[in-house]
CSV table of N, CA, C and O in Angstrom, one decimal:
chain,number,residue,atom,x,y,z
A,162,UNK,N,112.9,69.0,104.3
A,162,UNK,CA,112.4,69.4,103.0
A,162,UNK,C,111.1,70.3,103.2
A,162,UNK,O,110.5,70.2,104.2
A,163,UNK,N,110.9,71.1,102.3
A,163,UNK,CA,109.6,71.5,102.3
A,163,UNK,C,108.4,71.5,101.5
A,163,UNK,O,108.7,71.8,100.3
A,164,UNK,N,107.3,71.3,101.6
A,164,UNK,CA,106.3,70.9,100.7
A,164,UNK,C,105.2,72.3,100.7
A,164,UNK,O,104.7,73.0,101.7
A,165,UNK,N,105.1,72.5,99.8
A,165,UNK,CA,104.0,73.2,98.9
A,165,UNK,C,103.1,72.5,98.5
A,165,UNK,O,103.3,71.5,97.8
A,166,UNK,N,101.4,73.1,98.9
A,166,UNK,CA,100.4,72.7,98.6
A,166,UNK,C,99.6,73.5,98.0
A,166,UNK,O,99.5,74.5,98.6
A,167,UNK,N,99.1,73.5,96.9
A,167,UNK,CA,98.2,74.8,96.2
A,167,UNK,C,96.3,74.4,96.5
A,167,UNK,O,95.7,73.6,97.3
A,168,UNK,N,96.1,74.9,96.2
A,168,UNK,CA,94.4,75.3,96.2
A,168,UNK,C,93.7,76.6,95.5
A,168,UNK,O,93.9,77.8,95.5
A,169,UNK,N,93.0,76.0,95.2
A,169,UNK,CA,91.9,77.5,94.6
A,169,UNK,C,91.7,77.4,92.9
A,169,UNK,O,90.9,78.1,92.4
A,170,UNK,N,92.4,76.6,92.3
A,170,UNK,CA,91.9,76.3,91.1
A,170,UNK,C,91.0,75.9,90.4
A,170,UNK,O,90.5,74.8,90.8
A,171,UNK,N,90.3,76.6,89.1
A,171,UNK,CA,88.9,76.0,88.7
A,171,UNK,C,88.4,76.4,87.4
A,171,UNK,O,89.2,76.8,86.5
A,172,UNK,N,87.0,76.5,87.2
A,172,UNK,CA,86.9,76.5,86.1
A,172,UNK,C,86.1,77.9,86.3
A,172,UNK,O,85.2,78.0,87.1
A,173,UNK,N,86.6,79.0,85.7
A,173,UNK,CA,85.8,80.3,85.6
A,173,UNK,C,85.2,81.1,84.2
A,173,UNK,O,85.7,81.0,83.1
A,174,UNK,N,84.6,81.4,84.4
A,174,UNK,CA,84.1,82.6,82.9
A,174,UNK,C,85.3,83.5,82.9
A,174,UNK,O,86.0,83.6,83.8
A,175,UNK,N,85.4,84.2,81.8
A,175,UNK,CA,86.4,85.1,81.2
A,175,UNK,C,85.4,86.4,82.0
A,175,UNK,O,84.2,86.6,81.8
A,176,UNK,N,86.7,87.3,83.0
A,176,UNK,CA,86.0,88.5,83.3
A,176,UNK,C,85.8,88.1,84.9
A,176,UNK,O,86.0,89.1,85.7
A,177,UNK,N,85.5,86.8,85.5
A,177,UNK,CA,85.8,86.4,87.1
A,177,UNK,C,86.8,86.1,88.1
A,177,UNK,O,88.0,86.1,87.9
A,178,UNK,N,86.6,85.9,88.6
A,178,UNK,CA,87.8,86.1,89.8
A,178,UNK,C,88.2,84.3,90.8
A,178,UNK,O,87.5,83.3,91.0
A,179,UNK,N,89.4,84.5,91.0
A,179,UNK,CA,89.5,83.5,91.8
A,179,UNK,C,90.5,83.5,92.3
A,179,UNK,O,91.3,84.0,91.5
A,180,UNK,N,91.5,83.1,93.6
A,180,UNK,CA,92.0,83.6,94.3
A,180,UNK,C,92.5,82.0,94.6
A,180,UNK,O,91.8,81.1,95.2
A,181,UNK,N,93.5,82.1,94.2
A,181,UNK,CA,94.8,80.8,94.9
A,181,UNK,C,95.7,80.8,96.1
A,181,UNK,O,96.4,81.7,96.5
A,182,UNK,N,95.6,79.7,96.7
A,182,UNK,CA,96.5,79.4,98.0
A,182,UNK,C,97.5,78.5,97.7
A,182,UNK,O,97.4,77.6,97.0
A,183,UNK,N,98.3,78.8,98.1
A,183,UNK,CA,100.1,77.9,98.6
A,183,UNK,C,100.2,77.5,100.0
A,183,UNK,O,100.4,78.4,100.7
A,184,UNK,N,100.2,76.6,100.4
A,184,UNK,CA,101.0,76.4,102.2
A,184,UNK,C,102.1,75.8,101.7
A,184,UNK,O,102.4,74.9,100.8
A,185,UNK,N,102.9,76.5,102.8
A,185,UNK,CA,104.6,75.5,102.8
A,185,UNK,C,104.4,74.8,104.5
A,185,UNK,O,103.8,75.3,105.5
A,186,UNK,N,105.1,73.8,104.2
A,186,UNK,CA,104.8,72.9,105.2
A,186,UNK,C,106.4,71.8,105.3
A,186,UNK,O,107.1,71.6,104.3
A,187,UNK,N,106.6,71.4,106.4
A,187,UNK,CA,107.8,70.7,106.4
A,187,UNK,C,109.0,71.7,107.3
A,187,UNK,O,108.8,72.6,108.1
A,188,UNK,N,110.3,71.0,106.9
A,188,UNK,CA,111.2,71.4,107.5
A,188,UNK,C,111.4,73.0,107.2
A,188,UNK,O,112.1,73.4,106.2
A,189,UNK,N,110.7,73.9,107.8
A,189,UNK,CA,111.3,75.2,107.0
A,189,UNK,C,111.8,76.2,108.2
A,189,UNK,O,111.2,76.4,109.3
A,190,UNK,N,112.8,76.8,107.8
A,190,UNK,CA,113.8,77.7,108.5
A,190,UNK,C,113.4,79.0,108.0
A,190,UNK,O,112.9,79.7,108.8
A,191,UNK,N,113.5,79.6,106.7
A,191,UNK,CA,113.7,80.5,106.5
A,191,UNK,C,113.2,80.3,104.4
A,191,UNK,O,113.7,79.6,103.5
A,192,UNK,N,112.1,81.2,104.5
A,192,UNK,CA,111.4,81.4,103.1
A,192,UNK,C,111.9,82.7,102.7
A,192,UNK,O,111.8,83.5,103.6
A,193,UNK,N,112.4,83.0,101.9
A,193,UNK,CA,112.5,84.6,100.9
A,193,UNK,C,111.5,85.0,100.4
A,193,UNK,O,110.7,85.9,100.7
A,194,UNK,N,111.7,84.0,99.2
A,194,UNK,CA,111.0,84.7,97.8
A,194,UNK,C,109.6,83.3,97.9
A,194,UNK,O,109.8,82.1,98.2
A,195,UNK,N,108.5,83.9,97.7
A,195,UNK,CA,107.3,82.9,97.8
A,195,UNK,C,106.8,83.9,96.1
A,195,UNK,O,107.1,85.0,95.7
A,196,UNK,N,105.8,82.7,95.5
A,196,UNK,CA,105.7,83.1,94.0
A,196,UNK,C,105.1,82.0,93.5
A,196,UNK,O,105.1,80.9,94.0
A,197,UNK,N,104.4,82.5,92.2
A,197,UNK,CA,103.4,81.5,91.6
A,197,UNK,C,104.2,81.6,89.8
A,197,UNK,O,104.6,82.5,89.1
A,198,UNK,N,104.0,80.4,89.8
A,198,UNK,CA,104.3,80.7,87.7
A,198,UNK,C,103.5,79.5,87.2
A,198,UNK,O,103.0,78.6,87.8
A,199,UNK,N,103.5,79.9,85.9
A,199,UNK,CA,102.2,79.7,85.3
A,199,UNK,C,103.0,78.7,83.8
A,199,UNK,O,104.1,79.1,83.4
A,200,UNK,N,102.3,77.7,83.2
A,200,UNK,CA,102.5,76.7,82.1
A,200,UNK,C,101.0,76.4,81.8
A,200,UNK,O,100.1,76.0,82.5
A,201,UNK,N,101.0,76.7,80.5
A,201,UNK,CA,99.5,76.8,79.1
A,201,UNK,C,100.4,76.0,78.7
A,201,UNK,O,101.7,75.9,78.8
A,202,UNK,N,99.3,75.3,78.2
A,202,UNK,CA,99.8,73.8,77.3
A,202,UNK,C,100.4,73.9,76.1
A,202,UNK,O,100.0,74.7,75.2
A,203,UNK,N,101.6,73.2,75.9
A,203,UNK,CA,102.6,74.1,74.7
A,203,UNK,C,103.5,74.9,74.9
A,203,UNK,O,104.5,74.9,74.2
A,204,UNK,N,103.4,75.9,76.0
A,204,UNK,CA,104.2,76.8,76.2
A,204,UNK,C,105.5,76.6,77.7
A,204,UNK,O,105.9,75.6,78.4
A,205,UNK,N,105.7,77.5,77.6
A,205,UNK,CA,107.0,77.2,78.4
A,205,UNK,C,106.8,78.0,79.8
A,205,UNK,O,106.2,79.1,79.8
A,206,UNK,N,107.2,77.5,81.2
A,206,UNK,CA,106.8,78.1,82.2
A,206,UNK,C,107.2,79.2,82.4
A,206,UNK,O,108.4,79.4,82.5
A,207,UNK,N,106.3,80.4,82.5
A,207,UNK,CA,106.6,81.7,82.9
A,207,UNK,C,106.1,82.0,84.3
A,207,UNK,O,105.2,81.6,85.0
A,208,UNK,N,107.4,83.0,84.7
A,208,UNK,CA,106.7,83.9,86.4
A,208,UNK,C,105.8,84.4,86.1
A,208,UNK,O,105.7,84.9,85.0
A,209,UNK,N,104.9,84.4,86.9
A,209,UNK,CA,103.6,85.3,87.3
A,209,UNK,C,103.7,86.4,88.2
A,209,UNK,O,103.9,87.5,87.8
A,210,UNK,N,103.8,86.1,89.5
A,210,UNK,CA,104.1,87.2,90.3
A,210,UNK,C,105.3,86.0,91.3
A,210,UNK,O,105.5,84.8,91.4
A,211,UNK,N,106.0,87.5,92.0
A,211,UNK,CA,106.8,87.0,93.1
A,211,UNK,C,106.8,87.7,94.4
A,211,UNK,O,106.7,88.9,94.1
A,212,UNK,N,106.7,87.6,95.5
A,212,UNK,CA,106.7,88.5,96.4
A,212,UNK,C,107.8,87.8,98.0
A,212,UNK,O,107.7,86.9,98.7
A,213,UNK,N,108.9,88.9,97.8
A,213,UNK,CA,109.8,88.4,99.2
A,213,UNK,C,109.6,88.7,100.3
A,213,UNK,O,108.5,89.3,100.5
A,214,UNK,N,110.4,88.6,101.2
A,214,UNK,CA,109.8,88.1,102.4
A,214,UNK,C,109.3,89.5,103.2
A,214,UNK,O,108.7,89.6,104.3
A,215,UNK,N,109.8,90.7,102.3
A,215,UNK,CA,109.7,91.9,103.1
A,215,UNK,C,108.4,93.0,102.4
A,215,UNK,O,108.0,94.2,102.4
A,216,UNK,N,108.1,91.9,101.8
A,216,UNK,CA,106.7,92.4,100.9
A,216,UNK,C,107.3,92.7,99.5
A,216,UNK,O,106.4,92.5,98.6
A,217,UNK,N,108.5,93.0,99.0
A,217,UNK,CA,108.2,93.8,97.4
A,217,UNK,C,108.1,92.6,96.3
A,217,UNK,O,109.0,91.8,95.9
A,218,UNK,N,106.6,92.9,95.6
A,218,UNK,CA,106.4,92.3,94.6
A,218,UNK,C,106.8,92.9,93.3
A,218,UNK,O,106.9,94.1,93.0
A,219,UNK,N,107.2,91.3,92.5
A,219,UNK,CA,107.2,91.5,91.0
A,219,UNK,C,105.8,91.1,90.1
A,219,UNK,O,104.8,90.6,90.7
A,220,UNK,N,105.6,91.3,89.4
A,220,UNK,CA,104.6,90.9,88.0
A,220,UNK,C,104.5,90.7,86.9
A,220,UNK,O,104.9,91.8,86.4
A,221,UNK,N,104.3,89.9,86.0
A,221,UNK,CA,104.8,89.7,84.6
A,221,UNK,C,103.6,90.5,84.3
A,221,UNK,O,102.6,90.7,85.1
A,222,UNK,N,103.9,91.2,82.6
A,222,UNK,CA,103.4,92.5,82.3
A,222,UNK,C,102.2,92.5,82.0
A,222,UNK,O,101.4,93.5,82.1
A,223,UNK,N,101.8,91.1,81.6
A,223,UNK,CA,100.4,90.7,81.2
A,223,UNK,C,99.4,90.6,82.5
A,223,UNK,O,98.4,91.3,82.2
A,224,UNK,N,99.4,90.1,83.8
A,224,UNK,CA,98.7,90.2,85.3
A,224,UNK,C,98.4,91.6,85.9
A,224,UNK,O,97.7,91.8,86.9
A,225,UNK,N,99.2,92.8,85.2
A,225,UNK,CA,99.8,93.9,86.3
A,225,UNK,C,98.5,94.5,86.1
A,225,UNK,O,97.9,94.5,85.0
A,226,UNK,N,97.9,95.2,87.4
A,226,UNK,CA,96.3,95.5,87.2
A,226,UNK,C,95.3,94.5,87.7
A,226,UNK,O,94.3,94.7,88.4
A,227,UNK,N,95.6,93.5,87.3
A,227,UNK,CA,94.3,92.1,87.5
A,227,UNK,C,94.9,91.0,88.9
A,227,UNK,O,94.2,90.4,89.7
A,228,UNK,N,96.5,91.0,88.9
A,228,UNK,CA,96.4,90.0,89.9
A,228,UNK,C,97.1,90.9,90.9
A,228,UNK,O,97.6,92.0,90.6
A,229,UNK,N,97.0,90.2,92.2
A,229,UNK,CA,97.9,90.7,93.4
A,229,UNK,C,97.9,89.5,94.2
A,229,UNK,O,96.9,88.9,94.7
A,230,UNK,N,99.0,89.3,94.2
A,230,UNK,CA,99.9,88.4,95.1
A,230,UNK,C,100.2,88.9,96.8
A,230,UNK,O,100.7,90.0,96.9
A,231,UNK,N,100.0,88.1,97.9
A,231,UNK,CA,100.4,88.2,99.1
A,231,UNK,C,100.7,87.7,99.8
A,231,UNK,O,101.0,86.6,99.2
A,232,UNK,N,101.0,87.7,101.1
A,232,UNK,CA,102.0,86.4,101.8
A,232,UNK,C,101.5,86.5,103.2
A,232,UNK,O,100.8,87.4,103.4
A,233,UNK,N,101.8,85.8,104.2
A,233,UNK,CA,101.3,85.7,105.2
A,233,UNK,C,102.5,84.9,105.8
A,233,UNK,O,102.5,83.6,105.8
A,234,UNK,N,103.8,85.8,106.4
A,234,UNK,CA,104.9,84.9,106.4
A,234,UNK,C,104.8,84.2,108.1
A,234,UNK,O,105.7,83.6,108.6
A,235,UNK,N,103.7,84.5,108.7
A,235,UNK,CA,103.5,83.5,109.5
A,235,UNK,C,102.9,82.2,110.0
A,235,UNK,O,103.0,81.4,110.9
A,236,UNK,N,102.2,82.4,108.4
A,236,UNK,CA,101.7,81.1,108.3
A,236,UNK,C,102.3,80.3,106.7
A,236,UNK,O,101.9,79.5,105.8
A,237,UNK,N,103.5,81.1,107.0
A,237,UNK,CA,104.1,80.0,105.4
A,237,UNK,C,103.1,79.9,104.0
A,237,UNK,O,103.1,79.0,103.1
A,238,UNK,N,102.2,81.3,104.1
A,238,UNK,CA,101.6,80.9,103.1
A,238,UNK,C,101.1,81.9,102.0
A,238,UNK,O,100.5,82.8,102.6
A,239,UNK,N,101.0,82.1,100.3
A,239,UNK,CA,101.3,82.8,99.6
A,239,UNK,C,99.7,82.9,99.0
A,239,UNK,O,98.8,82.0,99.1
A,240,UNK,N,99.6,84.0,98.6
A,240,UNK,CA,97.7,84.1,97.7
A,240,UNK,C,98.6,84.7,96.4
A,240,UNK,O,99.8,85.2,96.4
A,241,UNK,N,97.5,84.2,95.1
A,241,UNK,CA,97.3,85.4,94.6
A,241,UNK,C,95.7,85.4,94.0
A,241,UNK,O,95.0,84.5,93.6
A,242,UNK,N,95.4,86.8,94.1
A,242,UNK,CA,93.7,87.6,93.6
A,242,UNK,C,94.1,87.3,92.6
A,242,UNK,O,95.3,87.4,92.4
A,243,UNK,N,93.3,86.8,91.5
A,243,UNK,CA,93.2,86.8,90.2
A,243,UNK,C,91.7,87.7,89.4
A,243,UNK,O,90.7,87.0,89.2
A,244,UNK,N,91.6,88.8,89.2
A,244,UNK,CA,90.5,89.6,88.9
A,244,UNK,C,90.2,89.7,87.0
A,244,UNK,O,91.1,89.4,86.2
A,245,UNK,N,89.7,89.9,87.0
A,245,UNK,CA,89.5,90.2,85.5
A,245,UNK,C,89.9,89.2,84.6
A,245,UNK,O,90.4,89.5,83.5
A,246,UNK,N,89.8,88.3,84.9
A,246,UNK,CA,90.5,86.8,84.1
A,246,UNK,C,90.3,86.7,83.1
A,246,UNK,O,89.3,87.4,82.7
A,247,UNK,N,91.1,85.9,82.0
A,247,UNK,CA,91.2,86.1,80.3
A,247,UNK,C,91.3,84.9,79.9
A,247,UNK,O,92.2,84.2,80.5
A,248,UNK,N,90.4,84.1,78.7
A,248,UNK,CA,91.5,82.8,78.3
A,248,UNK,C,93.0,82.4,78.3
A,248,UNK,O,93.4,81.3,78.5
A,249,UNK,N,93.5,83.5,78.0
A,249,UNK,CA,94.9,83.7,78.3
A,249,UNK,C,95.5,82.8,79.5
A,249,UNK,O,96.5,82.1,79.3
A,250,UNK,N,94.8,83.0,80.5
A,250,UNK,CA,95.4,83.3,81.8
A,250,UNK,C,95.0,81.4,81.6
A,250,UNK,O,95.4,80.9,82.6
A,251,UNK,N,94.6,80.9,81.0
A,251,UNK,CA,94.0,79.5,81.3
A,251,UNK,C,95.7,78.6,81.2
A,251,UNK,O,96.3,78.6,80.1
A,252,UNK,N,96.2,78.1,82.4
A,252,UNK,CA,97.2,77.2,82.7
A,252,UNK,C,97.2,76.4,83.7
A,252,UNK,O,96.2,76.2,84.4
A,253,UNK,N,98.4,75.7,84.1
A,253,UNK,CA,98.9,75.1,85.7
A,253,UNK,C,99.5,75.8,86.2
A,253,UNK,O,100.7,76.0,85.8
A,254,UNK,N,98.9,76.5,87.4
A,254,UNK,CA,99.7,77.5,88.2
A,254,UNK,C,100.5,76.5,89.2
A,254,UNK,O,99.9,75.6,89.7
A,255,UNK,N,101.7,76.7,89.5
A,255,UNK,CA,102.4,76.1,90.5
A,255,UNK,C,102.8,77.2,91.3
A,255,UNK,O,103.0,78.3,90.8
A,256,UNK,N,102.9,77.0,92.7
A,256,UNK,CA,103.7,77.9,93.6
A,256,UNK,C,105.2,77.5,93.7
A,256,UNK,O,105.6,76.4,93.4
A,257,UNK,N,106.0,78.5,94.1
A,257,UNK,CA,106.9,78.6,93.8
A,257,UNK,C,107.9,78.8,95.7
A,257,UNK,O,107.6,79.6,96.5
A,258,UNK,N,108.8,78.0,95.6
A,258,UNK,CA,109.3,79.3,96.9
A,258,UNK,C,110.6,79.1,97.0
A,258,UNK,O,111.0,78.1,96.4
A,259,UNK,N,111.6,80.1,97.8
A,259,UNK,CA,113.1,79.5,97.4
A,259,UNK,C,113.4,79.8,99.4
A,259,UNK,O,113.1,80.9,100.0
A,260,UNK,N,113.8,78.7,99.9
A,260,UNK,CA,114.0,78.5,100.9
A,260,UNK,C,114.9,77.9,101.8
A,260,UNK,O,115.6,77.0,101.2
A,261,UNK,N,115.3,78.1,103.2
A,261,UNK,CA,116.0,77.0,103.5
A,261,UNK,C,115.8,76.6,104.6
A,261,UNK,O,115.9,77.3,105.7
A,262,UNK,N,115.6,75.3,104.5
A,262,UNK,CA,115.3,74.1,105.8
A,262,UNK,C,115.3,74.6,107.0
A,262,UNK,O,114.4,74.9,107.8
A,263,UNK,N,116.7,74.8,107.0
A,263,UNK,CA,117.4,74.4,108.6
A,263,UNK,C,119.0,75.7,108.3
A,263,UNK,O,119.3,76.2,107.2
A,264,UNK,N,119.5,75.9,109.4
A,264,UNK,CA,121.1,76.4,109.8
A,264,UNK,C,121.6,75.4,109.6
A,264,UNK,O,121.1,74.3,109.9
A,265,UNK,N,123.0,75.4,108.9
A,265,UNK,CA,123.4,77.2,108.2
A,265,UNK,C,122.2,77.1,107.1
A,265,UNK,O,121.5,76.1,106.6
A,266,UNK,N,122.3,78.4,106.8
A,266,UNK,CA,121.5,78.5,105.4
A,266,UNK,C,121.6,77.7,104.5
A,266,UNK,O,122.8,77.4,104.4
A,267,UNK,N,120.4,76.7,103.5
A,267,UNK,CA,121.3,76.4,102.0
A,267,UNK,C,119.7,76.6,101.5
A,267,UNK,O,118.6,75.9,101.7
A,268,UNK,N,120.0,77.7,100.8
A,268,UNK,CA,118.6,78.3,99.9
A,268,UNK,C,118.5,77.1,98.9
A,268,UNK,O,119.5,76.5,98.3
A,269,UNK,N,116.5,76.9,98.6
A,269,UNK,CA,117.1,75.6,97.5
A,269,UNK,C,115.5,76.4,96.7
A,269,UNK,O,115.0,77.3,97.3
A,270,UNK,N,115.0,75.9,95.6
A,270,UNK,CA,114.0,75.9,94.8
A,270,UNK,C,112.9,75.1,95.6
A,270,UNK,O,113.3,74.3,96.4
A,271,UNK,N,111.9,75.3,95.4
A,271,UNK,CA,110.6,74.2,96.1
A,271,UNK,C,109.3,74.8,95.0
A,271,UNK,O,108.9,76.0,94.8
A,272,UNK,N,108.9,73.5,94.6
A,272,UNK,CA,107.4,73.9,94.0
A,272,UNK,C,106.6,73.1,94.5
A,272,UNK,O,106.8,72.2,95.3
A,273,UNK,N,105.4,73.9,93.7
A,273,UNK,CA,104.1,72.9,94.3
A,273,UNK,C,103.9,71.5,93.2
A,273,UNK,O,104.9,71.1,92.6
A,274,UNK,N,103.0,70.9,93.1
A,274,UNK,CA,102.4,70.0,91.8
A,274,UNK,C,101.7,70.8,90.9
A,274,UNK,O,101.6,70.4,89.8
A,275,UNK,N,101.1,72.1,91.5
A,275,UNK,CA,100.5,72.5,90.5
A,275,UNK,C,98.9,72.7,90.4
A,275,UNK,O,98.4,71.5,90.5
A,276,UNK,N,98.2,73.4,90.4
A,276,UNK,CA,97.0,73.6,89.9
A,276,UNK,C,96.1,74.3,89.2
A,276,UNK,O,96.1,75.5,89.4
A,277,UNK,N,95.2,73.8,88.5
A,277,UNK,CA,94.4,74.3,87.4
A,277,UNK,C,93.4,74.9,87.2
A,277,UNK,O,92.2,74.6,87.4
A,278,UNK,N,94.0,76.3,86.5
A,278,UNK,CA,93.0,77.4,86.5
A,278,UNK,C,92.9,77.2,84.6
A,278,UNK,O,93.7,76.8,83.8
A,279,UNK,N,91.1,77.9,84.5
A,279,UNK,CA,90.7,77.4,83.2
A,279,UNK,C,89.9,78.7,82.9
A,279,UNK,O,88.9,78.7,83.6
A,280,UNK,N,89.9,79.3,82.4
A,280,UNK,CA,88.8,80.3,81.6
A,280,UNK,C,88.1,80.4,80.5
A,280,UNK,O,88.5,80.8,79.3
A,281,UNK,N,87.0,80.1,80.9
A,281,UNK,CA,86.1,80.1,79.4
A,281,UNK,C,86.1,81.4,78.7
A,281,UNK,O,86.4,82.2,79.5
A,282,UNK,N,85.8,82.0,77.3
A,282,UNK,CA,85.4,82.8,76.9
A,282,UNK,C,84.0,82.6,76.7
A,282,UNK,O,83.3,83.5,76.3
């Protein structure tokens, strides 16, 4: 199995920065896609960014400009910069990764628990 651990969540002013970590840890063979998505209370979980294993990132249209997502596929582990932060942006970010253990392949979903970024206005 593989485990995801997040870090970097907190409480910021609207307009500052803060910059989240992922480690994957466990049985892991082979990561693709490493990614963060985001759940505001009430709403429904949306992607944030995604980035695979060969670098090309995605971005939901509202981050594009403010965040940048990166990976570090030798240490199993995903950022993303969060710059210019908005109430908006105030959720539970989870990491995201789609992976597989062991040979043969069996790609599966893996998240993190989750952590909490908060922006005051």
């Amino acid at each position: 199995q593989v485990q995801l651990v997040e870090s970097g969540g907190d409480l910021v002013q609207a307009g500052g920065s803060l910059r989240l970590s992922c480690a994957a840890s466990g049985s892991i063979f082979l990561i693709n896609v490493m990614g963060w998505y985001r759940q505001a209370s009430g709403k429904q979980r949306e992607m944030v960014a995604t980035v695979t294993r060969d670098g090309t990132t995605n971005y939901i249209d509202s981050v594009k400009g403010r965040f940048t997502i990166s990976r570090d596929n030798s240490k199993n582990t995903v950022y993303l910069q969060m710059n210019s932060l908005k109430p908006e942006d105030t959720a539970v970010y989870y990491c995201y990764s789609y992976g597989s253990p062991s040979i043969p392949l069996r790609f599966k979903d893996y998240w993190g628990q989750g952590t909490q970024v908060t922006v005051s206005s």
